[in-house]
XYZ file of C-alpha atoms in Angstrom:
639
model
C 95.491 162.271 140.571
C 98.892 162.138 142.312
C 97.679 162.300 145.930
C 97.944 158.647 146.920
C 100.451 156.268 148.511
C 102.063 153.731 146.203
C 102.435 150.178 147.528
C 105.128 147.936 146.038
C 105.453 144.894 148.281
C 103.785 142.913 151.052
C 104.922 140.233 153.518
C 102.549 138.706 156.111
C 104.282 137.884 159.403
C 104.583 134.151 160.172
C 102.247 134.616 163.147
C 99.429 135.483 160.716
C 98.559 138.587 162.736
C 100.896 141.260 161.376
C 101.951 142.532 157.990
C 105.000 144.262 156.534
C 104.439 146.269 153.375
C 106.349 148.748 151.230
C 104.929 152.249 150.735
C 106.211 155.590 149.453
C 104.134 157.512 152.018
C 107.293 159.339 153.176
C 108.749 159.909 149.697
C 110.532 156.696 148.717
C 109.421 153.078 149.203
C 110.075 152.015 152.800
C 108.885 149.146 155.016
C 105.938 149.571 157.352
C 104.527 147.214 159.971
C 100.804 146.928 160.731
C 98.247 144.618 162.257
C 96.377 142.400 159.799
C 93.098 143.339 161.459
C 93.750 147.021 160.782
C 93.961 148.047 164.452
C 96.434 150.662 165.620
C 98.611 152.705 163.315
C 101.206 151.497 160.791
C 104.788 151.830 162.051
C 107.634 152.903 159.793
C 110.838 150.838 159.907
C 113.494 153.225 158.479
C 116.122 151.929 156.051
C 118.589 153.952 153.988
C 117.728 154.063 150.281
C 114.773 152.697 148.331
C 113.490 149.353 149.606
C 112.367 147.062 146.799
C 111.523 143.807 148.603
C 110.889 142.461 152.109
C 110.702 138.882 153.468
C 110.276 137.559 157.030
C 112.518 135.010 158.705
C 110.530 131.822 159.391
C 110.407 132.617 163.128
C 109.365 136.219 162.466
C 112.267 137.679 164.448
C 113.763 139.641 161.541
C 112.600 141.255 158.320
C 114.931 140.951 155.323
C 114.982 144.000 153.050
C 116.586 144.635 149.679
C 117.643 148.269 149.368
C 118.861 150.419 146.480
C 121.074 153.206 147.884
C 121.026 155.609 144.921
C 118.958 154.230 142.028
C 121.919 152.466 140.379
C 120.438 149.046 141.325
C 123.472 147.882 143.281
C 121.162 146.259 145.799
C 122.289 145.497 149.337
C 120.615 143.276 151.921
C 119.820 143.973 155.542
C 117.763 142.440 158.336
C 115.585 144.610 160.566
C 114.634 143.876 164.147
C 110.918 144.839 164.147
C 110.929 145.356 167.923
C 113.796 147.877 168.043
C 114.095 149.024 164.415
C 117.788 148.069 164.425
C 119.224 147.521 160.929
C 121.967 144.931 160.378
C 123.545 145.098 156.916
C 124.385 141.640 155.587
C 126.021 142.899 152.383
C 127.681 146.256 151.773
C 130.041 145.836 148.837
C 130.399 148.873 146.600
C 129.458 148.139 143.009
C 128.057 144.662 143.696
C 124.448 143.595 143.370
C 122.849 141.221 145.866
C 119.329 139.826 145.517
C 117.267 137.288 147.473
C 115.327 136.304 144.338
C 114.379 137.250 140.795
C 115.185 140.870 139.806
C 112.208 143.199 140.200
C 110.145 140.234 141.458
C 108.682 139.057 144.736
C 108.181 135.288 144.405
C 110.200 132.685 146.267
C 111.549 132.481 149.807
C 115.294 132.877 150.450
C 115.109 131.422 153.994
C 115.408 127.718 154.780
C 112.403 126.194 156.588
C 114.537 125.504 159.676
C 115.425 129.217 159.854
C 119.202 128.685 159.840
C 120.085 129.664 156.277
C 119.610 132.642 153.961
C 120.288 132.309 150.228
C 120.951 135.156 147.838
C 122.495 135.911 144.462
C 125.601 138.091 144.187
C 127.776 139.383 141.375
C 130.567 140.463 143.753
C 133.007 137.865 142.344
C 132.343 138.675 138.694
C 130.123 141.535 137.578
C 128.764 139.734 134.501
C 127.069 136.850 136.306
C 125.428 135.870 139.583
C 126.703 133.257 142.014
C 124.491 131.728 144.710
C 125.559 132.437 148.276
C 124.227 130.886 151.498
C 124.632 132.630 154.836
C 124.561 130.673 158.078
C 122.482 133.024 160.222
C 123.671 131.866 163.686
C 127.358 132.138 162.771
C 127.336 134.739 159.992
C 129.485 132.512 157.774
C 128.862 132.876 154.021
C 129.737 130.290 151.375
C 129.262 129.921 147.633
C 127.021 126.944 146.812
C 126.773 127.575 143.053
C 129.433 129.421 141.087
C 128.326 130.591 137.649
C 130.533 128.974 135.021
C 131.514 126.009 137.203
C 130.045 123.685 136.023
C 127.040 125.613 134.708
C 127.322 128.383 132.071
C 128.027 131.931 133.183
C 124.625 133.568 133.530
C 122.114 134.907 136.047
C 121.229 132.439 138.853
C 118.767 133.192 141.643
C 117.551 131.291 144.726
C 113.883 130.274 144.751
C 113.068 127.849 147.596
C 114.784 125.446 149.955
C 113.577 121.857 150.095
C 111.298 120.989 153.047
C 114.242 119.397 154.899
C 116.483 122.466 154.247
C 119.128 120.232 152.640
C 118.759 121.420 149.042
C 118.178 124.755 147.340
C 116.138 125.333 144.181
C 117.957 127.754 141.860
C 116.585 129.377 138.719
C 118.752 130.266 135.743
C 117.208 133.360 134.167
C 118.748 133.481 130.705
C 115.831 135.265 129.048
C 112.367 136.163 130.242
C 111.159 133.230 128.122
C 114.145 130.920 128.657
C 114.844 129.515 132.116
C 115.968 126.381 133.920
C 115.732 125.008 137.450
C 118.536 123.304 139.374
C 118.598 121.575 142.753
C 121.763 122.422 144.671
C 122.723 119.946 147.374
C 124.156 121.908 150.299
C 126.332 118.970 151.297
C 128.296 119.412 148.079
C 126.839 116.659 145.893
C 126.558 117.400 142.143
C 124.005 119.965 141.033
C 120.851 118.353 139.579
C 119.195 119.836 136.494
C 115.512 119.228 137.292
C 113.980 120.743 134.125
C 115.654 119.177 131.082
C 113.740 120.264 127.966
C 114.068 121.188 124.319
C 113.768 124.814 123.208
C 112.938 127.876 125.308
C 110.640 127.396 128.295
C 109.593 129.417 131.337
C 109.625 128.119 134.911
C 108.042 130.138 137.736
C 108.332 128.158 140.993
C 105.535 128.419 143.561
C 106.839 126.228 146.378
C 108.703 123.056 147.308
C 106.720 120.498 149.325
C 107.257 116.812 150.144
C 105.155 116.067 147.033
C 107.480 118.024 144.771
C 107.882 121.480 143.268
C 104.778 123.415 142.260
C 105.366 125.801 139.385
C 103.980 127.572 136.336
C 105.682 126.599 133.093
C 105.462 126.744 129.309
C 107.272 123.426 128.910
C 105.636 121.841 125.849
C 102.988 124.557 125.497
C 102.560 128.217 124.562
C 100.834 129.544 127.699
C 102.006 129.174 131.274
C 100.255 126.201 132.856
C 100.233 125.011 136.459
C 102.071 121.783 137.246
C 103.679 119.653 139.931
C 107.283 118.739 139.151
C 108.692 115.653 140.801
C 112.448 115.529 140.146
C 113.170 112.372 138.196
C 109.499 111.799 137.335
C 108.567 114.893 135.310
C 105.505 117.144 135.257
C 101.948 116.474 136.321
C 99.664 119.180 134.914
C 97.130 120.698 137.313
C 95.585 123.481 135.213
C 96.197 124.332 131.558
C 93.884 127.154 130.448
C 94.282 129.043 127.177
C 95.747 131.917 129.199
C 98.790 132.419 131.406
C 98.945 131.194 134.994
C 101.598 133.710 135.914
C 101.715 133.306 139.700
C 101.023 130.599 142.287
C 101.711 130.017 145.980
C 101.574 127.104 148.438
C 100.251 127.730 151.968
C 102.649 127.429 154.872
C 101.296 124.040 155.936
C 101.510 122.765 152.343
C 97.803 121.912 152.238
C 96.517 124.546 149.816
C 97.592 125.926 146.452
C 96.431 129.264 145.009
C 97.077 130.590 141.512
C 96.224 133.424 139.147
C 94.941 133.357 135.563
C 95.762 136.382 133.399
C 93.186 137.439 130.785
C 94.064 140.755 129.079
C 95.820 141.699 132.314
C 92.834 141.081 134.595
C 93.393 138.434 137.284
C 91.132 135.542 138.222
C 92.240 133.740 141.400
C 91.690 130.033 142.104
C 92.653 127.651 144.870
C 92.430 123.965 145.761
C 93.210 121.643 148.614
C 96.276 119.514 148.054
C 96.234 115.753 148.537
C 99.058 113.293 148.419
C 99.921 111.028 145.538
C 97.527 109.976 142.828
C 94.463 111.561 144.450
C 95.850 115.051 143.811
C 93.865 115.783 140.666
C 90.543 114.792 142.241
C 90.277 117.849 144.429
C 87.828 120.576 143.479
C 89.017 123.927 142.149
C 87.511 126.962 143.895
C 87.339 130.617 142.954
C 88.637 133.245 145.356
C 85.634 135.405 146.155
C 85.141 138.970 147.329
C 87.917 140.767 145.467
C 87.106 143.566 143.004
C 88.088 143.008 139.381
C 91.666 144.055 138.774
C 95.277 142.853 138.924
C 96.167 140.661 141.900
C 99.359 139.014 140.638
C 102.019 139.384 137.984
C 104.647 137.164 136.426
C 107.524 136.641 138.886
C 105.633 138.921 141.300
C 106.598 142.127 139.494
C 105.607 145.368 141.246
C 105.280 143.336 144.458
C 102.131 141.655 143.140
C 102.558 138.039 144.176
C 100.259 135.706 146.112
C 101.135 135.327 149.789
C 99.497 133.405 152.605
C 98.678 134.704 156.100
C 98.233 131.487 158.015
C 96.722 128.685 155.972
C 93.298 130.005 155.000
C 93.894 133.671 154.136
C 95.432 135.070 150.946
C 97.056 138.494 151.044
C 97.315 140.328 147.728
C 98.266 143.756 146.454
C 95.192 144.414 144.341
C 95.461 147.041 141.622
C 92.547 148.552 139.708
C 92.393 151.198 136.981
C 90.117 153.455 139.048
C 91.689 153.001 142.488
C 95.132 152.909 144.050
C 96.733 149.535 144.642
C 95.688 148.327 148.093
C 96.300 145.385 150.416
C 93.353 142.982 150.367
C 92.842 139.867 152.481
C 90.718 137.027 151.090
C 89.509 134.518 153.667
C 88.977 131.185 151.925
C 87.082 129.742 154.894
C 84.144 132.184 154.580
C 84.552 133.252 150.917
C 84.893 136.911 151.889
C 87.534 139.558 151.279
C 88.280 142.879 152.908
C 90.463 145.851 152.091
C 93.117 146.608 154.701
C 94.863 149.771 153.484
C 93.338 153.068 152.336
C 96.065 154.482 150.101
C 93.780 156.069 147.519
C 91.056 157.699 149.599
C 92.042 161.169 148.376
C 91.709 160.289 144.688
C 88.805 161.875 142.808
C 85.690 159.963 141.838
C 84.583 159.231 138.284
C 87.850 157.777 136.998
C 87.916 156.074 133.599
C 87.512 152.315 133.230
C 89.395 150.816 130.273
C 87.814 148.865 127.458
C 89.679 145.861 126.041
C 90.052 146.380 122.288
C 91.756 144.443 119.511
C 93.030 145.516 116.116
C 94.933 143.863 113.246
C 98.567 144.665 112.516
C 100.025 144.884 109.014
C 100.911 141.180 108.899
C 97.529 140.078 110.230
C 98.656 139.638 113.850
C 95.942 140.581 116.359
C 97.047 143.159 118.938
C 95.121 143.769 122.160
C 95.029 146.964 124.174
C 93.315 148.903 126.929
C 91.407 151.976 125.773
C 90.533 154.831 128.144
C 88.119 157.501 126.853
C 86.894 160.765 128.369
C 83.339 160.608 129.688
C 80.786 161.278 126.951
C 83.448 161.327 124.241
C 83.137 157.703 123.134
C 79.683 157.968 121.563
C 79.544 157.938 117.787
C 77.657 160.511 115.762
C 75.112 157.899 114.618
C 74.445 156.887 118.226
C 73.962 160.529 119.221
C 71.560 161.088 116.319
C 69.560 157.972 117.194
C 69.380 158.943 120.859
C 68.014 162.394 120.070
C 65.438 161.063 117.615
C 64.262 158.299 119.969
C 63.536 160.930 122.617
C 61.574 163.118 120.184
C 64.094 165.911 120.217
C 66.383 167.425 117.659
C 69.435 165.279 116.935
C 72.118 165.645 119.619
C 75.316 167.132 118.191
C 78.083 164.570 118.266
C 80.930 165.415 120.653
C 84.010 166.722 118.922
C 86.673 164.090 118.273
C 89.306 163.965 120.997
C 93.095 163.690 120.841
C 94.630 160.329 121.798
C 97.927 159.337 123.410
C 99.487 155.920 122.833
C 100.905 154.719 126.164
C 103.581 152.093 125.360
C 104.663 149.852 128.226
C 108.278 149.054 129.035
C 110.009 145.730 129.062
C 109.357 145.089 126.210
C 108.333 141.756 127.775
C 105.644 143.263 129.958
C 101.965 143.995 129.408
C 99.474 146.869 129.412
C 97.817 146.209 132.772
C 94.571 147.678 134.156
C 96.335 149.334 137.099
C 95.787 152.858 138.370
C 97.905 155.303 136.399
C 97.810 158.914 137.570
C 99.066 160.012 134.169
C 96.403 158.130 132.197
C 93.608 159.359 134.441
C 94.924 162.939 134.364
C 95.092 162.848 130.567
C 91.530 161.528 130.346
C 90.371 164.271 132.727
C 91.909 166.788 130.320
C 89.885 165.358 127.443
C 92.648 163.146 125.995
C 91.927 159.479 125.338
C 94.655 156.903 125.992
C 95.303 153.632 124.165
C 97.722 151.272 125.942
C 98.535 148.456 123.491
C 100.171 145.122 124.272
C 102.160 144.958 121.048
C 104.179 141.902 119.956
C 106.802 141.112 122.530
C 104.353 141.652 125.384
C 103.877 139.017 128.047
C 100.443 137.635 128.877
C 99.624 136.396 125.362
C 101.735 133.269 125.123
C 105.408 132.544 124.638
C 105.314 132.710 120.818
C 103.819 136.210 120.906
C 106.336 137.322 123.533
C 109.342 136.067 121.581
C 108.355 137.966 118.422
C 110.329 140.946 119.736
C 113.613 139.006 119.988
C 116.182 140.458 117.590
C 113.423 142.579 116.073
C 113.307 145.771 118.162
C 111.981 148.500 115.907
C 110.606 145.978 113.396
C 107.269 144.249 113.815
C 106.612 146.200 117.010
C 106.713 149.455 115.043
C 104.225 147.941 112.585
C 101.904 147.266 115.531
C 102.160 150.894 116.639
C 101.480 152.137 113.116
C 98.451 149.817 113.086
C 97.282 151.382 116.368
C 97.323 154.774 114.662
C 95.377 153.236 111.756
C 92.833 151.829 114.208
C 92.351 155.271 115.744
C 92.015 156.771 112.267
C 88.892 154.656 111.848
C 87.223 155.753 115.101
C 84.833 158.689 114.753
C 85.406 159.764 118.374
C 89.198 160.041 117.856
C 91.004 162.955 116.211
C 93.717 161.120 114.267
C 95.311 164.475 113.492
C 96.104 164.933 117.200
C 97.922 161.797 118.276
C 100.608 161.706 120.928
C 102.917 158.908 121.982
C 104.422 158.200 125.402
C 106.607 155.497 126.946
C 109.341 154.708 129.470
C 112.338 152.381 129.070
C 111.554 150.165 126.049
C 108.401 152.276 125.754
C 110.675 155.298 125.443
C 112.554 153.591 122.609
C 109.228 152.799 120.909
C 108.146 156.415 121.371
C 111.325 157.715 119.755
C 110.934 155.152 116.963
C 107.391 156.363 116.286
C 108.467 160.004 116.153
C 111.566 159.390 114.025
C 110.348 156.650 111.676
C 106.616 157.465 111.450
C 106.934 161.251 111.713
C 103.687 162.190 109.954
C 101.433 160.467 112.471
C 102.217 162.310 115.711
C 101.686 165.778 117.166
C 103.707 165.309 120.383
C 105.836 162.757 122.212
C 107.298 162.051 125.650
C 110.168 159.577 126.187
C 111.296 158.631 129.695
C 114.705 156.900 129.955
C 114.285 155.792 126.352
C 117.165 154.236 124.339
C 117.940 156.128 121.135
C 120.912 154.055 119.835
C 120.480 150.270 119.989
C 124.150 149.451 119.476
C 125.189 151.817 122.272
C 122.414 150.417 124.466
C 123.566 146.816 123.948
C 127.193 147.743 124.640
C 126.356 149.663 127.826
C 123.818 147.253 129.343
C 124.454 146.090 132.924
C 127.172 143.457 132.874
C 124.768 140.771 134.088
C 122.588 141.273 130.978
C 125.358 140.770 128.427
C 124.922 137.003 128.169
C 121.433 137.557 126.765
C 121.934 140.618 124.558
C 122.826 138.887 121.290
C 119.643 136.799 121.193
C 117.487 139.550 122.663
C 118.501 142.662 120.695
C 121.508 141.824 118.510
C 125.284 141.747 118.540
C 126.921 145.154 117.896
C 130.150 143.314 117.071
C 128.541 141.460 114.166
C 128.558 143.414 110.884
C 125.031 142.444 109.829
C 123.634 142.981 113.309
C 125.371 146.343 113.615
C 123.795 147.446 110.337
C 120.344 146.330 111.538
C 120.740 148.036 114.915
C 121.772 151.299 113.268
C 118.800 151.191 110.876
C 116.401 150.513 113.782
C 117.858 153.239 116.042
C 115.835 156.461 116.447
C 119.057 158.465 116.576
C 119.748 157.480 112.948
C 116.481 159.105 111.893
C 116.445 161.993 114.357
C 116.329 164.616 111.594
C 112.922 163.309 110.532
C 111.304 164.100 113.904
C 108.623 166.769 113.539
C 106.645 166.549 116.776
C 107.668 168.432 119.942
C 109.532 166.021 122.208
C 109.860 165.933 125.994
C 112.657 163.733 127.384
C 113.253 162.702 131.006
C 115.989 160.546 132.538
C 117.472 159.604 135.922
C 121.181 160.366 135.938
C 122.015 157.156 137.856
C 120.236 154.902 135.353
C 122.174 151.599 135.163
C 120.049 150.047 132.397
C 119.795 152.896 129.882
C 122.520 155.527 130.205
C 121.332 159.121 130.479
C 123.464 159.810 127.376
C 120.755 158.040 125.331
C 118.396 160.951 126.004
C 121.119 163.590 125.948
C 122.302 162.664 122.452
C 118.908 162.890 120.843
C 118.147 166.135 122.682
C 121.416 167.669 121.480
C 120.730 166.663 117.881
C 117.268 168.200 118.018
C 118.611 171.374 119.634
C 121.211 171.755 116.871
C 118.479 172.203 114.298
C 116.285 174.329 116.576
C 113.605 171.683 117.067
C 111.294 172.044 120.067
C 112.494 169.607 122.735
C 113.096 169.608 126.472
C 115.206 167.304 128.670
C 114.561 166.838 132.395
C 117.381 165.171 134.343
C 116.543 163.693 137.756
C 119.296 163.706 140.369
C 119.447 160.660 142.634
C 117.183 158.582 140.394
C 117.918 155.517 138.312
C 115.925 153.698 135.643
C 112.664 154.361 137.463
C 111.702 157.521 139.313
C 111.112 156.406 142.897
C 110.986 159.682 144.830
C 107.401 160.816 145.154
C 108.089 164.500 144.482
C 110.132 163.668 141.406
C 107.337 161.430 140.178
C 104.812 164.232 140.501
C 107.166 166.602 138.670
C 107.536 164.105 135.813
C 103.837 163.350 135.492
C 102.849 167.011 135.633
C 105.397 167.920 132.958
C 104.094 165.102 130.755
C 100.479 166.119 131.255
C 101.231 169.762 130.475
C 103.238 168.782 127.379
C 100.423 166.786 125.861
C 97.733 169.266 126.907
C 99.637 172.090 125.188
C 100.641 170.314 121.996
C 97.474 168.251 121.459
C 95.119 171.138 122.175
C 93.293 169.443 125.059
C 90.359 170.783 127.053
C 89.445 169.937 130.639
C 86.368 167.696 130.459
C 85.712 168.248 134.159
C 84.670 171.837 133.445
C 83.528 171.561 129.810
C 79.784 171.956 129.185
């Protein structure tokens, strides 16, 4: 289940014939260069550290990379010469963070259309906010074009796109994942223009700036992300407003085509249309993108490298993820309605992997929660169905399979979503006879802004009710053994795991928390400096008496003595988002009373485990933990 290459980014060359992509084939994510027709062999372009994003210069002469030296997320930028492999570092300031776009995302283009300028965000001046810098590539001169706090509030600002004439820069203020604004920065020094005035929280995900205006996905005036054209000074013109999120869009290089994704329970449907000028815009037919297998082709802000990119003006390049296959590069040709797979990262994976079923269940307050359910082969059939099948074939009733243990897999974020992507851990658990339920509890993205904002200032509240309701749902399934439930999660999912074990102790037989916060007040106080402007409205204010009381009551560490299930903890020692002390404290408290727990510390890793060997170590330890404590059997060899 672990023998595959993980892809995390893609960038078609401006010539439409080559492709740069990020792969961990050599251990950590690094850039590779390959022909778009699949001829020849991919060529590695070495860069120190973990590479998290790559973007071509408009003339294709250099490849911009964002690199993380040690997992602490102090990103630095460099340009590679693809012909020689030479690396030129553009930033190298210790302790500063430099990004050419949204954190952990892959949408936008930091280069000006004329190829002279490179924009990026930097917190070198002040660690708690991001300024916008522009580098003149021919001269190397760097200047600040937007300083956080002057005149705009101190916050996180990121470059998105230059205007078609390269004279202005579109900047996004990322206050919360559901609260953003767009500004046009005039590079000649004229006043900054706020192009998205609105009331209340709203999301803005830019897709491109053309002579017509700015194409974007937004929740302005609605709950779900819709597709619109924004003309500064004239407002929005809606292009598509389904009852689902349009979480990614992209304009072709010639500005003549627009492609976008619609997210339904995590599965992506892709559409495209020709663009026309002026009032005739809405008359153009919407087409489906054909030939791609069902899966995940795009994510909000291009997380995990899954954004829509164009190779030329008729081909879409996507990182397509599926639950039963590794994420691969696919090319969809809109001119002939066909698609082909370019990479073969998952050829060594076993056959017969589990497809998820979309399920829904009610929470305690009546809220409907969706999830992805993975069940071992032959273990999802009810006793009544087995009886009926045996009788219909004139044989003795077929004994119903024994109920199986189940693990709740809680995603991180918390503003993320359970996505139908390949998970080696989920598939390995299912192969060992353990079902997996991955719920998108309140606070998840993909189900509208109202649903997503339910987690704000309520960590460990309604979300814990949703997890208790998941256990109740499983209690009512005859194929599930509700006496053998496990719970797993990383980051926020680790917090939710610890909350389940400490505050719902009677429901679980085992748990695994990866880089999970155990003390909300300590977490809020130790967050990266650039997150501190959002903490009060997102989690709570540790300096406020009432908030401090709430945070303490919601913290797993407060209830650690109630934990009964064996607990495995894992953490990268360079984690800049959740300090390793969060796992160490809860492990020490459990050890003091002789409770079964284990802590794995990963050297050289941060909030996510990027090294391939370390990832295998973590997944194998998790699999073994659940197999031992849930009493699993291997369904691959069971009669």
